[in-house]
Amino acid sequence: MTIRVLICEDQELIRAGYVMVLNAQPDMVVVGEAADGPQALEAAARLRPDVVIMDIQMPLMDGIEVTRRIAGPGVPDAPKVLVVTTFNIDEYVYRALRAGASGFLLKDTPLAELVQGVRTVTQGDALLSPAVTKALIGRFADRLRPTVPTGPGPFDVLAPRELEVLRLMARGLANAEIAEELAITLQTVKTYVSRILTKLDLRDRVQAVVLAHRGGLMNDEP
């Protein structure tokens, strides 16, 4: 399968670098470029890429709003959005993830990691390292933890073991760390993660982590 990539970046030199590196990969092709938000919207609708590399700060419409419109809740057949930003762990990143991004990288990330990042989100995995998850959760813990609503909750469909795995995911543990924590195999963890995403109707691991915190699952965590 050839991964079709759309690059949304207002700096021409950066776009050119991404195009050169991604087109050199045997399993990727850059199908389009956009230099501002409206161009990004139009190109995403017209070209239907598999992955969109999205800058947060773009003219006319920022990358967060573009992400929400092309990959937000309720958008059918949404592409994967990989945010590449100069910002580190801050509210821009959190808002991008809530808007539907499948992960993010910093602009000073080596290009080899960008290439691998495109493959990672294409496979349905979230590009959000455990260290980044922990920092993100720590910084926004207060706003991520609402009062638990009464009545049936979104997590009632999960079995006890699946809830346990989801809590560990939301704490920022990678699959290998979850396997070690629960004394189970890595493949078993991957199976649990897949079931969790299916039962909760989520696209990827990032959405699961955000839902766990917004839905109050982690309220009893220290």
PDB file of C-alpha atoms in Angstrom:
ATOM      1  CA  MET A   1       0.000   0.000   0.000  1.00  0.00           C
ATOM      2  CA  THR A   2       1.254   3.469  -0.888  1.00  0.00           C
ATOM      3  CA  ILE A   3       0.599   6.075   1.822  1.00  0.00           C
ATOM      4  CA  ARG A   4      -0.838   9.266   0.306  1.00  0.00           C
ATOM      5  CA  VAL A   5       0.402  12.317   2.220  1.00  0.00           C
ATOM      6  CA  LEU A   6      -0.808  15.919   2.203  1.00  0.00           C
ATOM      7  CA  ILE A   7       1.595  18.515   3.620  1.00  0.00           C
ATOM      8  CA  CYS A   8       0.080  21.615   5.245  1.00  0.00           C
ATOM      9  CA  GLU A   9       2.866  24.032   6.154  1.00  0.00           C
ATOM     10  CA  ASP A  10       3.197  27.760   5.476  1.00  0.00           C
ATOM     11  CA  GLN A  11       7.012  27.794   5.250  1.00  0.00           C
ATOM     12  CA  GLU A  12       8.066  26.857   1.740  1.00  0.00           C
ATOM     13  CA  LEU A  13      11.512  25.531   2.661  1.00  0.00           C
ATOM     14  CA  ILE A  14      10.080  23.198   5.291  1.00  0.00           C
ATOM     15  CA  ARG A  15       7.430  21.952   2.858  1.00  0.00           C
ATOM     16  CA  ALA A  16      10.101  21.297   0.239  1.00  0.00           C
ATOM     17  CA  GLY A  17      12.138  19.287   2.730  1.00  0.00           C
ATOM     18  CA  TYR A  18       9.141  17.173   3.683  1.00  0.00           C
ATOM     19  CA  VAL A  19       8.271  16.560   0.038  1.00  0.00           C
ATOM     20  CA  MET A  20      11.809  15.467  -0.812  1.00  0.00           C
ATOM     21  CA  VAL A  21      12.131  13.079   2.114  1.00  0.00           C
ATOM     22  CA  LEU A  22       8.660  11.525   1.914  1.00  0.00           C
ATOM     23  CA  ASN A  23       8.694  11.072  -1.858  1.00  0.00           C
ATOM     24  CA  ALA A  24      11.986   9.235  -1.496  1.00  0.00           C
ATOM     25  CA  GLN A  25      10.239   6.507   0.542  1.00  0.00           C
ATOM     26  CA  PRO A  26       9.125   3.402  -1.364  1.00  0.00           C
ATOM     27  CA  ASP A  27       5.758   3.313   0.413  1.00  0.00           C
ATOM     28  CA  MET A  28       4.829   7.031   0.326  1.00  0.00           C
ATOM     29  CA  VAL A  29       3.811   9.710  -2.128  1.00  0.00           C
ATOM     30  CA  VAL A  30       3.095  13.383  -1.470  1.00  0.00           C
ATOM     31  CA  VAL A  31      -0.186  14.073  -3.250  1.00  0.00           C
ATOM     32  CA  GLY A  32      -0.452  17.757  -2.398  1.00  0.00           C
ATOM     33  CA  GLU A  33       0.732  20.803  -0.493  1.00  0.00           C
ATOM     34  CA  ALA A  34      -1.065  23.645   1.274  1.00  0.00           C
ATOM     35  CA  ALA A  35       0.325  26.928   2.591  1.00  0.00           C
ATOM     36  CA  ASP A  36      -2.676  28.125   4.595  1.00  0.00           C
ATOM     37  CA  GLY A  37      -5.784  26.819   6.332  1.00  0.00           C
ATOM     38  CA  PRO A  38      -8.347  27.205   3.517  1.00  0.00           C
ATOM     39  CA  GLN A  39      -5.950  25.579   1.054  1.00  0.00           C
ATOM     40  CA  ALA A  40      -5.530  22.693   3.499  1.00  0.00           C
ATOM     41  CA  LEU A  41      -9.301  22.182   3.759  1.00  0.00           C
ATOM     42  CA  GLU A  42      -9.746  22.219   0.004  1.00  0.00           C
ATOM     43  CA  ALA A  43      -6.821  19.897  -0.643  1.00  0.00           C
ATOM     44  CA  ALA A  44      -7.925  17.392   2.011  1.00  0.00           C
ATOM     45  CA  ALA A  45     -11.436  17.222   0.510  1.00  0.00           C
ATOM     46  CA  ARG A  46     -10.198  16.958  -3.067  1.00  0.00           C
ATOM     47  CA  LEU A  47      -7.204  14.646  -2.650  1.00  0.00           C
ATOM     48  CA  ARG A  48      -8.464  12.410   0.191  1.00  0.00           C
ATOM     49  CA  PRO A  49      -4.986  11.683   1.624  1.00  0.00           C
ATOM     50  CA  ASP A  50      -4.265   8.913   4.107  1.00  0.00           C
ATOM     51  CA  VAL A  51      -2.134  11.179   6.301  1.00  0.00           C
ATOM     52  CA  VAL A  52      -2.061  14.956   6.675  1.00  0.00           C
ATOM     53  CA  ILE A  53       1.070  16.583   8.091  1.00  0.00           C
ATOM     54  CA  MET A  54      -0.321  19.668   9.783  1.00  0.00           C
ATOM     55  CA  ASP A  55       1.370  22.797  11.084  1.00  0.00           C
ATOM     56  CA  ILE A  56      -0.480  24.485  13.959  1.00  0.00           C
ATOM     57  CA  GLN A  57       0.306  28.070  13.021  1.00  0.00           C
ATOM     58  CA  MET A  58      -0.924  28.741   9.475  1.00  0.00           C
ATOM     59  CA  PRO A  59      -2.377  31.876   7.859  1.00  0.00           C
ATOM     60  CA  LEU A  60      -6.151  32.497   7.601  1.00  0.00           C
ATOM     61  CA  MET A  61      -7.100  29.411   9.635  1.00  0.00           C
ATOM     62  CA  ASP A  62      -4.920  27.611  12.151  1.00  0.00           C
ATOM     63  CA  GLY A  63      -4.054  23.953  11.968  1.00  0.00           C
ATOM     64  CA  ILE A  64      -6.204  23.063  14.964  1.00  0.00           C
ATOM     65  CA  GLU A  65      -9.384  24.293  13.280  1.00  0.00           C
ATOM     66  CA  VAL A  66      -8.406  22.597  10.029  1.00  0.00           C
ATOM     67  CA  THR A  67      -7.815  19.356  11.943  1.00  0.00           C
ATOM     68  CA  ARG A  68     -11.214  19.626  13.617  1.00  0.00           C
ATOM     69  CA  ARG A  69     -12.935  20.055  10.256  1.00  0.00           C
ATOM     70  CA  ILE A  70     -11.186  17.223   8.433  1.00  0.00           C
ATOM     71  CA  ALA A  71     -10.672  14.699  11.251  1.00  0.00           C
ATOM     72  CA  GLY A  72     -12.845  15.770  14.175  1.00  0.00           C
ATOM     73  CA  PRO A  73     -15.677  13.835  15.840  1.00  0.00           C
ATOM     74  CA  GLY A  74     -18.265  12.631  13.365  1.00  0.00           C
ATOM     75  CA  VAL A  75     -16.158  13.166  10.248  1.00  0.00           C
ATOM     76  CA  PRO A  76     -16.510  10.044   8.067  1.00  0.00           C
ATOM     77  CA  ASP A  77     -13.433   8.440   6.499  1.00  0.00           C
ATOM     78  CA  ALA A  78     -11.184  11.003   8.171  1.00  0.00           C
ATOM     79  CA  PRO A  79      -7.471  11.041   7.338  1.00  0.00           C
ATOM     80  CA  LYS A  80      -4.871  10.636  10.043  1.00  0.00           C
ATOM     81  CA  VAL A  81      -3.492  13.993  11.097  1.00  0.00           C
ATOM     82  CA  LEU A  82       0.094  14.250  12.286  1.00  0.00           C
ATOM     83  CA  VAL A  83       0.736  17.655  13.851  1.00  0.00           C
ATOM     84  CA  VAL A  84       4.257  18.979  13.456  1.00  0.00           C
ATOM     85  CA  THR A  85       4.797  22.060  15.579  1.00  0.00           C
ATOM     86  CA  THR A  86       7.407  24.321  17.122  1.00  0.00           C
ATOM     87  CA  PHE A  87       5.481  24.103  20.395  1.00  0.00           C
ATOM     88  CA  ASN A  88       6.265  21.507  23.025  1.00  0.00           C
ATOM     89  CA  ILE A  89       3.765  20.311  25.629  1.00  0.00           C
ATOM     90  CA  ASP A  90       1.308  23.159  25.850  1.00  0.00           C
ATOM     91  CA  GLU A  91      -2.345  23.937  25.254  1.00  0.00           C
ATOM     92  CA  TYR A  92      -1.902  24.013  21.491  1.00  0.00           C
ATOM     93  CA  VAL A  93      -0.898  20.367  21.502  1.00  0.00           C
ATOM     94  CA  TYR A  94      -3.760  19.356  23.810  1.00  0.00           C
ATOM     95  CA  ARG A  95      -6.288  21.205  21.636  1.00  0.00           C
ATOM     96  CA  ALA A  96      -4.894  19.556  18.512  1.00  0.00           C
ATOM     97  CA  LEU A  97      -5.317  16.098  20.024  1.00  0.00           C
ATOM     98  CA  ARG A  98      -8.877  16.893  21.061  1.00  0.00           C
ATOM     99  CA  ALA A  99      -9.580  18.176  17.560  1.00  0.00           C
ATOM    100  CA  GLY A 100      -8.767  14.765  16.097  1.00  0.00           C
ATOM    101  CA  ALA A 101      -5.012  14.631  15.574  1.00  0.00           C
ATOM    102  CA  SER A 102      -3.459  11.193  15.838  1.00  0.00           C
ATOM    103  CA  GLY A 103      -0.243  12.556  17.315  1.00  0.00           C
ATOM    104  CA  PHE A 104       2.419  15.179  17.060  1.00  0.00           C
ATOM    105  CA  LEU A 105       6.100  15.785  16.534  1.00  0.00           C
ATOM    106  CA  LEU A 106       8.273  18.827  17.043  1.00  0.00           C
ATOM    107  CA  LYS A 107       9.716  20.558  13.985  1.00  0.00           C
ATOM    108  CA  ASP A 108      13.246  19.867  15.171  1.00  0.00           C
ATOM    109  CA  THR A 109      12.533  16.133  15.123  1.00  0.00           C
ATOM    110  CA  PRO A 110      14.889  14.278  12.760  1.00  0.00           C
ATOM    111  CA  LEU A 111      13.277  13.668   9.380  1.00  0.00           C
ATOM    112  CA  ALA A 112      13.707   9.915   9.821  1.00  0.00           C
ATOM    113  CA  GLU A 113      11.337  10.133  12.794  1.00  0.00           C
ATOM    114  CA  LEU A 114       8.840  12.073  10.696  1.00  0.00           C
ATOM    115  CA  VAL A 115       8.888   9.286   8.122  1.00  0.00           C
ATOM    116  CA  GLN A 116       8.329   6.675  10.812  1.00  0.00           C
ATOM    117  CA  GLY A 117       5.617   8.861  12.323  1.00  0.00           C
ATOM    118  CA  VAL A 118       3.668   8.807   9.064  1.00  0.00           C
ATOM    119  CA  ARG A 119       3.849   5.014   9.035  1.00  0.00           C
ATOM    120  CA  THR A 120       2.854   4.817  12.694  1.00  0.00           C
ATOM    121  CA  VAL A 121      -0.354   6.832  12.382  1.00  0.00           C
ATOM    122  CA  THR A 122      -1.223   5.051   9.130  1.00  0.00           C
ATOM    123  CA  GLN A 123      -1.206   1.753  11.024  1.00  0.00           C
ATOM    124  CA  GLY A 124      -3.740   3.154  13.485  1.00  0.00           C
ATOM    125  CA  ASP A 125      -1.311   3.756  16.333  1.00  0.00           C
ATOM    126  CA  ALA A 126      -1.059   7.111  18.059  1.00  0.00           C
ATOM    127  CA  LEU A 127       2.246   8.912  17.800  1.00  0.00           C
ATOM    128  CA  LEU A 128       2.360  10.033  21.402  1.00  0.00           C
ATOM    129  CA  SER A 129       5.264   8.789  23.467  1.00  0.00           C
ATOM    130  CA  PRO A 130       4.700   7.741  27.078  1.00  0.00           C
ATOM    131  CA  ALA A 131       6.907  10.606  28.302  1.00  0.00           C
ATOM    132  CA  VAL A 132       4.862  13.117  26.314  1.00  0.00           C
ATOM    133  CA  THR A 133       1.605  11.600  27.546  1.00  0.00           C
ATOM    134  CA  LYS A 134       2.686  11.930  31.165  1.00  0.00           C
ATOM    135  CA  ALA A 135       3.755  15.538  30.714  1.00  0.00           C
ATOM    136  CA  LEU A 136       0.544  16.414  28.875  1.00  0.00           C
ATOM    137  CA  ILE A 137      -1.628  14.810  31.532  1.00  0.00           C
ATOM    138  CA  GLY A 138       0.339  16.408  34.350  1.00  0.00           C
ATOM    139  CA  ARG A 139       0.016  19.888  32.925  1.00  0.00           C
ATOM    140  CA  PHE A 140      -3.691  19.688  32.157  1.00  0.00           C
ATOM    141  CA  ALA A 141      -4.838  17.332  34.912  1.00  0.00           C
ATOM    142  CA  ASP A 142      -7.325  19.789  36.407  1.00  0.00           C
ATOM    143  CA  ARG A 143      -9.188  20.520  33.195  1.00  0.00           C
ATOM    144  CA  LEU A 144      -9.064  16.877  32.137  1.00  0.00           C
ATOM    145  CA  ARG A 145     -10.823  15.570  35.230  1.00  0.00           C
ATOM    146  CA  PRO A 146     -14.486  16.520  35.363  1.00  0.00           C
ATOM    147  CA  THR A 147     -16.992  15.247  37.890  1.00  0.00           C
ATOM    148  CA  VAL A 148     -18.054  11.714  37.098  1.00  0.00           C
ATOM    149  CA  PRO A 149     -21.624  11.795  35.741  1.00  0.00           C
ATOM    150  CA  THR A 150     -24.368   9.704  37.291  1.00  0.00           C
ATOM    151  CA  GLY A 151     -25.960   6.829  35.383  1.00  0.00           C
ATOM    152  CA  PRO A 152     -24.355   4.587  32.787  1.00  0.00           C
ATOM    153  CA  GLY A 153     -20.904   5.717  31.759  1.00  0.00           C
ATOM    154  CA  PRO A 154     -18.927   5.330  28.543  1.00  0.00           C
ATOM    155  CA  PHE A 155     -16.714   2.672  30.111  1.00  0.00           C
ATOM    156  CA  ASP A 156     -19.470   0.250  31.153  1.00  0.00           C
ATOM    157  CA  VAL A 157     -18.912  -1.746  27.949  1.00  0.00           C
ATOM    158  CA  LEU A 158     -15.380  -2.639  29.022  1.00  0.00           C
ATOM    159  CA  ALA A 159     -14.440  -5.755  30.938  1.00  0.00           C
ATOM    160  CA  PRO A 160     -12.465  -5.282  34.197  1.00  0.00           C
ATOM    161  CA  ARG A 161      -9.166  -6.216  32.548  1.00  0.00           C
ATOM    162  CA  GLU A 162      -9.830  -3.825  29.675  1.00  0.00           C
ATOM    163  CA  LEU A 163     -10.494  -1.039  32.162  1.00  0.00           C
ATOM    164  CA  GLU A 164      -7.201  -1.855  33.837  1.00  0.00           C
ATOM    165  CA  VAL A 165      -5.350  -1.632  30.525  1.00  0.00           C
ATOM    166  CA  LEU A 166      -7.080   1.649  29.670  1.00  0.00           C
ATOM    167  CA  ARG A 167      -6.047   3.171  33.001  1.00  0.00           C
ATOM    168  CA  LEU A 168      -2.438   2.195  32.358  1.00  0.00           C
ATOM    169  CA  MET A 169      -2.630   3.663  28.858  1.00  0.00           C
ATOM    170  CA  ALA A 170      -3.982   6.887  30.328  1.00  0.00           C
ATOM    171  CA  ARG A 171      -1.100   6.982  32.803  1.00  0.00           C
ATOM    172  CA  GLY A 172       1.235   7.084  29.814  1.00  0.00           C
ATOM    173  CA  LEU A 173       2.525   3.509  29.771  1.00  0.00           C
ATOM    174  CA  ALA A 174       3.559   1.995  26.447  1.00  0.00           C
ATOM    175  CA  ASN A 175       2.345  -1.473  25.482  1.00  0.00           C
ATOM    176  CA  ALA A 176       5.566  -3.131  26.638  1.00  0.00           C
ATOM    177  CA  GLU A 177       5.308  -1.398  30.023  1.00  0.00           C
ATOM    178  CA  ILE A 178       1.675  -2.476  30.378  1.00  0.00           C
ATOM    179  CA  ALA A 179       2.685  -6.057  29.608  1.00  0.00           C
ATOM    180  CA  GLU A 180       5.327  -5.932  32.307  1.00  0.00           C
ATOM    181  CA  GLU A 181       2.975  -4.277  34.810  1.00  0.00           C
ATOM    182  CA  LEU A 182       0.253  -6.897  34.316  1.00  0.00           C
ATOM    183  CA  ALA A 183       2.586  -9.844  33.703  1.00  0.00           C
ATOM    184  CA  ILE A 184       1.039 -10.644  30.328  1.00  0.00           C
ATOM    185  CA  THR A 185       2.438 -10.866  26.812  1.00  0.00           C
ATOM    186  CA  LEU A 186       2.873  -7.888  24.514  1.00  0.00           C
ATOM    187  CA  GLN A 187       0.498  -9.456  21.981  1.00  0.00           C
ATOM    188  CA  THR A 188      -2.168  -9.810  24.682  1.00  0.00           C
ATOM    189  CA  VAL A 189      -1.827  -6.098  25.472  1.00  0.00           C
ATOM    190  CA  LYS A 190      -2.232  -5.233  21.801  1.00  0.00           C
ATOM    191  CA  THR A 191      -5.391  -7.356  21.706  1.00  0.00           C
ATOM    192  CA  TYR A 192      -6.809  -5.537  24.733  1.00  0.00           C
ATOM    193  CA  VAL A 193      -5.990  -2.145  23.214  1.00  0.00           C
ATOM    194  CA  SER A 194      -7.716  -3.127  19.972  1.00  0.00           C
ATOM    195  CA  ARG A 195     -10.815  -4.270  21.866  1.00  0.00           C
ATOM    196  CA  ILE A 196     -10.894  -1.050  23.891  1.00  0.00           C
ATOM    197  CA  LEU A 197     -10.768   1.102  20.760  1.00  0.00           C
ATOM    198  CA  THR A 198     -13.472  -0.972  19.081  1.00  0.00           C
ATOM    199  CA  LYS A 199     -15.835  -1.009  22.063  1.00  0.00           C
ATOM    200  CA  LEU A 200     -15.469   2.717  22.700  1.00  0.00           C
ATOM    201  CA  ASP A 201     -15.646   3.537  18.979  1.00  0.00           C
ATOM    202  CA  LEU A 202     -12.324   5.368  19.064  1.00  0.00           C
ATOM    203  CA  ARG A 203      -9.850   5.860  16.248  1.00  0.00           C
ATOM    204  CA  ASP A 204      -6.578   5.545  18.133  1.00  0.00           C
ATOM    205  CA  ARG A 205      -4.707   5.563  21.422  1.00  0.00           C
ATOM    206  CA  VAL A 206      -4.719   9.355  21.768  1.00  0.00           C
ATOM    207  CA  GLN A 207      -8.510   9.443  21.759  1.00  0.00           C
ATOM    208  CA  ALA A 208      -8.577   6.684  24.370  1.00  0.00           C
ATOM    209  CA  VAL A 209      -6.240   8.610  26.689  1.00  0.00           C
ATOM    210  CA  VAL A 210      -8.227  11.826  26.346  1.00  0.00           C
ATOM    211  CA  LEU A 211     -11.546  10.012  26.918  1.00  0.00           C
ATOM    212  CA  ALA A 212     -10.195   8.259  30.006  1.00  0.00           C
ATOM    213  CA  HIS A 213      -9.399  11.599  31.617  1.00  0.00           C
ATOM    214  CA  ARG A 214     -12.348  13.597  30.347  1.00  0.00           C
ATOM    215  CA  GLY A 215     -14.734  10.776  31.267  1.00  0.00           C
ATOM    216  CA  GLY A 216     -13.555  10.680  34.876  1.00  0.00           C
ATOM    217  CA  LEU A 217     -11.953   7.231  34.720  1.00  0.00           C
ATOM    218  CA  MET A 218      -8.799   8.562  36.350  1.00  0.00           C
ATOM    219  CA  ASN A 219     -10.513  10.523  39.133  1.00  0.00           C
ATOM    220  CA  ASP A 220      -9.456   7.947  41.708  1.00  0.00           C
ATOM    221  CA  GLU A 221      -5.839   7.944  40.511  1.00  0.00           C
ATOM    222  CA  PRO A 222      -3.271   9.612  42.802  1.00  0.00           C
TER     223      PRO A 222
END
